[in-house]
Amino acid sequence: MSASWAASPSELLMQLATRAAVRKRSAVRRRLTLISGLAMLGLVIAAVLLAPVLTGQSATAIDVLHPLAPPGTGGHLLGTDQYGRDLLARILYGGRIDLAIAFGATSVTLVGGTVIGLLAGYVGGRLDSVLMRIVDLFFAFPFLVLIIAIIAMLGPSLFNMFLAIWITSWVSYARIMRAQTVTAKKQQYVLAAKALGYSGFRVMFRHILPNTAAAVIIFSMVDAVGNIILAASLGFLGLGVQPPTPEWGSMISDGQNYLLTSWWLATLPGLAVVVVGVAFSLIGDGLADILRPGDR
Amino acid sequence: MSSPLLTVRDLHSYLATGQGVVRAVDGVSFTVRQAEVLGIVGESGSGKTATCRTIMGLMPASIVHTGGEVIYHPHGDVNLLKLSDREFQGLRGADLAMIFQDPMTALNPVLSIGDQLIEAINAHSKLTAAESRARAVELLERVGIPAASRRMRDYPFQFSGGMLQRALIAIALASSPRLLLADEPTTSLDVIIQDQILSLLLELQQDTGMSLILVSHDLAVISEMCDRIIVMYAGQVVEEGAAADIITAPRHPYTHALLDALPHSAARGRLRSIGGSPPSLVDVSPGCRFAPRCRFVTDECLTWQTELVEAGERGHAARCWRHQELAERQEPWQHSELA
Amino acid sequence: MSRFGTLPRRLVHVAIVMFGITLVTFFLLRLIPGDPALAILGSSYTHSRAVAIDNFLGLNRPIWTQYGLYMARLFHGNMGYSYFYNEPATTVILQHIGPTIFLVIYSAVLAAIIAFPIGFVSGLHRSGAVDQTARVFFTLSFAMPAFWLGIILLLIFSVHLPVFPLSGFGRGITGHLYYLFLPALTIALGFSTVLVRSLRAATIATLQSEFIDTARMKGISWSRVLWRHVFRNAVLAVVAVYGVNLAYLISGTVLVENVFSLPGLGTLLVSSVSDRDYPVVQGVTLLFAVLIVLINLMTDITQAALDPRVGQEIGT
C-alpha cells in the first residue's frame, strides 16, 4: 500500500474507515451467500437420504393410538396425521420425491433447452425461426395449466410429472441460450475460432458454451425453486404421486382439512418446501454475485 | 471591471468510492464577475465537473465532505454550501443554471420537449398556460430551433444531438439565470455543430449580460470564448489569469504542455502529448501534483508545499515556484490564431 | 407520428399466436393413450355414442381435417360436450370464468399497490430500513409455494383471527372484494417479489441518469422530480416485467382457487382432470392461453402509451 499523506488526524481516520468499508465487500462475503445456500441444500439432501437413520419410524405405518397427535407427543417428534402416521418420517421420505423432481426435471430441461438454444442461435436461418416460433408458442401458455393438461391426458403418476415438465420447461433455457449465442456469435473469439476452421460443433460447445453458460446456470437455480414448488403444487392438486406415498404437496393438501384443529399437518411440510426453495435461491444469488459481480 | 457575482473560496469536495476517498476538488478558489466568461480547462479527472456540480449542489450521494465557501453576492453574500436543498431550489434555475455534457441523456425521454421547457419556465414564474407556452416557443426560436411551435410536441429521441443541446440551453435560460455553467457542452457533438453551439452561447451571454462558466478539456475552444481562464489539475487550480495572458505567456508547465499538445503547434514541429497519466485523487502526493509528468521538474518540486503565486498582471497566478525562470527560458509564445 | 405505429403488426402477431394455441390444445387431446372416445365417454360409454364421437372428432379422417373440424367448431363457440356435467363444455366453462377474472384483476391491482411504493422507496433509500426489511421478506415469500402461503394466511386470518371467510365467492361486488381478499393477497405477495426487485433496480438506475440532474437544475421541488422524472421512467421497466410475470399470476389462480374453494376456472380445471372430463380440460387450457395473450397485448399497449419510444420499433 503506497504511503499516503494525511493533513490531519481526522483525515487519517476517514481514510482508515473507508478502507475498512471497502474490504467488507470483498470476495469472502460474496461467497457467503453461495456457501450458505449450498450448506442448506446439502443438509436437506443428507437428511432426506439418511431418513432411515434419522427416524426409526415408517412413513406409512399407522399408529392407531395416536392419530392427529401434536408435535412432541407419543414419541412422534413432529406429530402425526389423521391416520397416526409419523409426520417427521413422512416429511423426510416425502422429500425424496420433491427433490428428485427438482433435480431430475431441472437437469434435463437445462441440458435440453441449452442445446436447442445453442443450435438455434448458432445455425440461425430457418432452424432458428422454427425453433423460436415453437418456443414462443409454449410461452403463450401458463405453464402450470399446460402441465396439468398434459398430466390430465397421460394420467397422474410420478413419471408423467417428469414428462410434463420436460415437455414444457425447456423453452426458457432455449430462449436465454439463443439470445446469448446470437450475441456471442459476433464476438472476436468466435470469429477467430471460425477463421481457424473449427467445426461448428467445436465452436459451439467448446468456445461459445463455456463463455455463456453463466446465464443459464443462474437461471437453473431459479427454475429449481420453481420446480420444487411445481412438484408440491401438483401433489397438492392430487396430480402427482398417489397415496399412500408421502409427498410434501399432497401432505399439505390433506392437512388443509384439519386446519382448524391440527395446524402442523399443513404447515410443516410447507416449511420444508420453503427451506429447499430458499437454499436454491441463495445458491442462485451467490452464483450471480460471483459470475456477474456488480449487479447489486 | 464589473463587480463579482460568485466567489469560490478554498472549495473542497471529497467522494467515497470503492477505492477510497477521492479528493475531487481540493482547495479551489476563483471569482466570476458579472457578464464575464470564465473558462475552466483541464483533463478528465481534474475536478472541473466536480467543481461545477458542487457549486450547483448537484453532487452525488457518495459525497463525504464539502469545505470552503461558495459566495453568491446578489443574495446578500450567501454561502451556497450552507443552504438546505429546499433553500437552494429557489436559486437553481432563477440564478444559477447548468447544461451538461451529453445532450442525448440529459432530457427525460418520456416527456415532450415542450413539457420539459414549460416545466422550467413555471419553476420560477406564475404564467398562465398560454403564456408559458408562448414563452417556451419564443425560447426555442431564440436558440435556433426551426419550426419551434411544432417541435414542442416532439420527444427527445426525435431530435439530433445539436438540436437537443439547443433545447437544453433554452431550458437553462428559461428563468433568466445570472450565471450559466456549461460543462463540456460540445464535447459529444461534431465539429460544425460545436461551432454553432459555442457561437450561440456567446451570443446569448452578450445579449442577456449573464456570466458564463465554460468548462472544457479543449484549450482552443476555451481561448476563443473566454475572458479569464482557470487551468485545473488533480483537483487544484494550477494557473489562472486573463485569457490572453494565459495563452501568450503561460506560467505553469501544465499549461505549457496543454498548449504544446494543440494541433496548432504542429506547424512549428512541436506537437507533443503529455506523457504519463493523471494522478490518483485518493493517495495525493505531498508536493506538486504535476511533478511526475513535468518537463521541468527538480527534486525540490516533490516536497514543495504548493500554492498559487503571482506570476504576472491582471491577476495572473500559477502554482509553480519556478514560473519566473521558465518564463525567461521560454521563447515568446506565439499563437496568432488563438490570441 | 402515431404512438401506436406498430399496433397493427402486433395484432397480426396476436392472431398468429392464437392459431398456434389452438394447434397445441388440439394436439393435447391426441396425447391420450388409447381410444379417445372411450376416455371421453368414460362411464357413459355406449357404442352408438362412441361412434358419434368418432364422427364428431373425425377420428377416422386425416389429422388436418380433424384440426379443421376443431377450428370450425371453435368459431361457433363449441368446445365439445362434457359428459360429466351433461352440458356443452362451453356452458360449463363460462359459468366458472367470473371468479377467475375477478381474482386476476384483484391480484394485479393489489400487487401494484403493494409493490410500487415498496420498490420505489427501496430504490430511493438503498440499504435503508424499508429496503432491508423488504428484501428479507420477499426472499422468503418467493420460495413459498402460493398455495402454502394461502393456507398460512387462512390459518392466521380465518382460523385464529376470524377476519376473513374460509372459502367462497360472496355476493355482489363488495362481497367479492371481501371474500377474495385473502386469495388475491396470496397471489399478489408472490408476484410482488419480482415487481419490487425490478422497480428497485429501475429506480436506482434512473436516479443516476443525467436528466435527473437537468430536472433538479431547473429548481423544481424534489418531490416533483421524484414523481415526474424518476418514477415516470422507472415504472417503464416494471410494466414489461408485469406482463412477463402474468403467466405466474395465472398459474397462481389455479392453486389459490383450490385452496380457497373458489368456483373458478382453476378449480374446474383440476376437478375435470380427476373427472376425466377431457373436453373441459381442453377448453379451459385454451381459455387460459387466450387470456394470457390478451394480457400481453394490453401490456404492450400500456407500454406504448407510457413510453413514446416504444411505438417506433418498426422493422426491429
Short mmCIF file of C-alpha atoms in Angstrom, two decimals, chain B residues 53 56-58 85 89 92-93 97-98 100 102 105-110 116 119-120 123-124 155 157-158 168 171, chain C residues 1 3 209-222 224 228-230 232-233 236 306-309 312:
data_model
loop_
_atom_site.label_atom_id
_atom_site.label_comp_id
_atom_site.label_asym_id
_atom_site.label_seq_id
_atom_site.Cartn_x
_atom_site.Cartn_y
_atom_site.Cartn_z
CA ARG B 53 -21.62 20.33 -9.57
CA MET B 56 -24.87 23.86 -8.13
CA GLY B 57 -25.42 21.50 -5.23
CA LEU B 58 -25.78 18.56 -7.61
CA ASP B 85 -31.70 21.67 -0.63
CA GLN B 89 -34.15 25.19 -5.06
CA ARG B 92 -31.45 26.95 -9.13
CA GLY B 93 -32.81 27.93 -12.47
CA ALA B 97 -28.25 27.15 -14.27
CA MET B 98 -26.21 24.38 -15.79
CA PHE B 100 -24.36 19.02 -19.11
CA ASP B 102 -24.18 14.59 -23.18
CA THR B 105 -29.15 11.61 -21.92
CA ALA B 106 -29.82 14.98 -20.36
CA LEU B 107 -33.54 15.03 -21.10
CA ASN B 108 -36.39 12.92 -19.79
CA PRO B 109 -37.17 10.51 -22.62
CA VAL B 110 -40.87 10.17 -21.89
CA GLN B 116 -39.87 19.95 -20.08
CA GLU B 119 -41.68 22.97 -16.52
CA ALA B 120 -38.51 25.02 -16.34
CA ALA B 123 -40.49 26.72 -11.81
CA HIS B 124 -39.90 30.37 -11.12
CA TYR B 155 -39.82 13.86 -27.86
CA PHE B 157 -35.49 10.81 -29.36
CA GLN B 158 -36.76 12.76 -32.34
CA LEU B 168 -31.12 22.30 -23.12
CA ILE B 171 -34.25 25.15 -20.62
CA MET C 1 -46.23 10.39 -35.75
CA ARG C 3 -47.63 6.48 -30.91
CA SER C 209 -29.36 9.39 -15.19
CA GLU C 210 -28.27 12.81 -16.27
CA PHE C 211 -31.77 14.06 -16.98
CA ILE C 212 -32.44 13.93 -13.26
CA ASP C 213 -29.66 16.50 -12.86
CA THR C 214 -31.24 18.65 -15.54
CA ALA C 215 -34.56 18.42 -13.73
CA ARG C 216 -33.01 19.37 -10.39
CA MET C 217 -31.12 22.18 -12.05
CA LYS C 218 -34.40 23.81 -13.03
CA GLY C 219 -35.16 24.49 -9.41
CA ILE C 220 -38.33 22.42 -9.22
CA SER C 221 -39.18 20.68 -5.98
CA TRP C 222 -37.62 17.33 -5.19
CA ARG C 224 -41.81 16.81 -8.41
CA ARG C 228 -42.43 13.25 -12.88
CA HIS C 229 -38.90 12.20 -13.71
CA VAL C 230 -37.74 9.33 -11.54
CA ARG C 232 -42.29 8.00 -14.53
CA ASN C 233 -39.19 6.43 -16.05
CA LEU C 236 -41.47 1.64 -17.55
CA LEU C 306 -46.31 5.37 -21.39
CA ASP C 307 -43.16 5.38 -23.48
CA PRO C 308 -43.13 7.29 -26.74
CA ARG C 309 -40.09 5.43 -27.95
CA GLN C 312 -41.30 3.29 -33.16
#
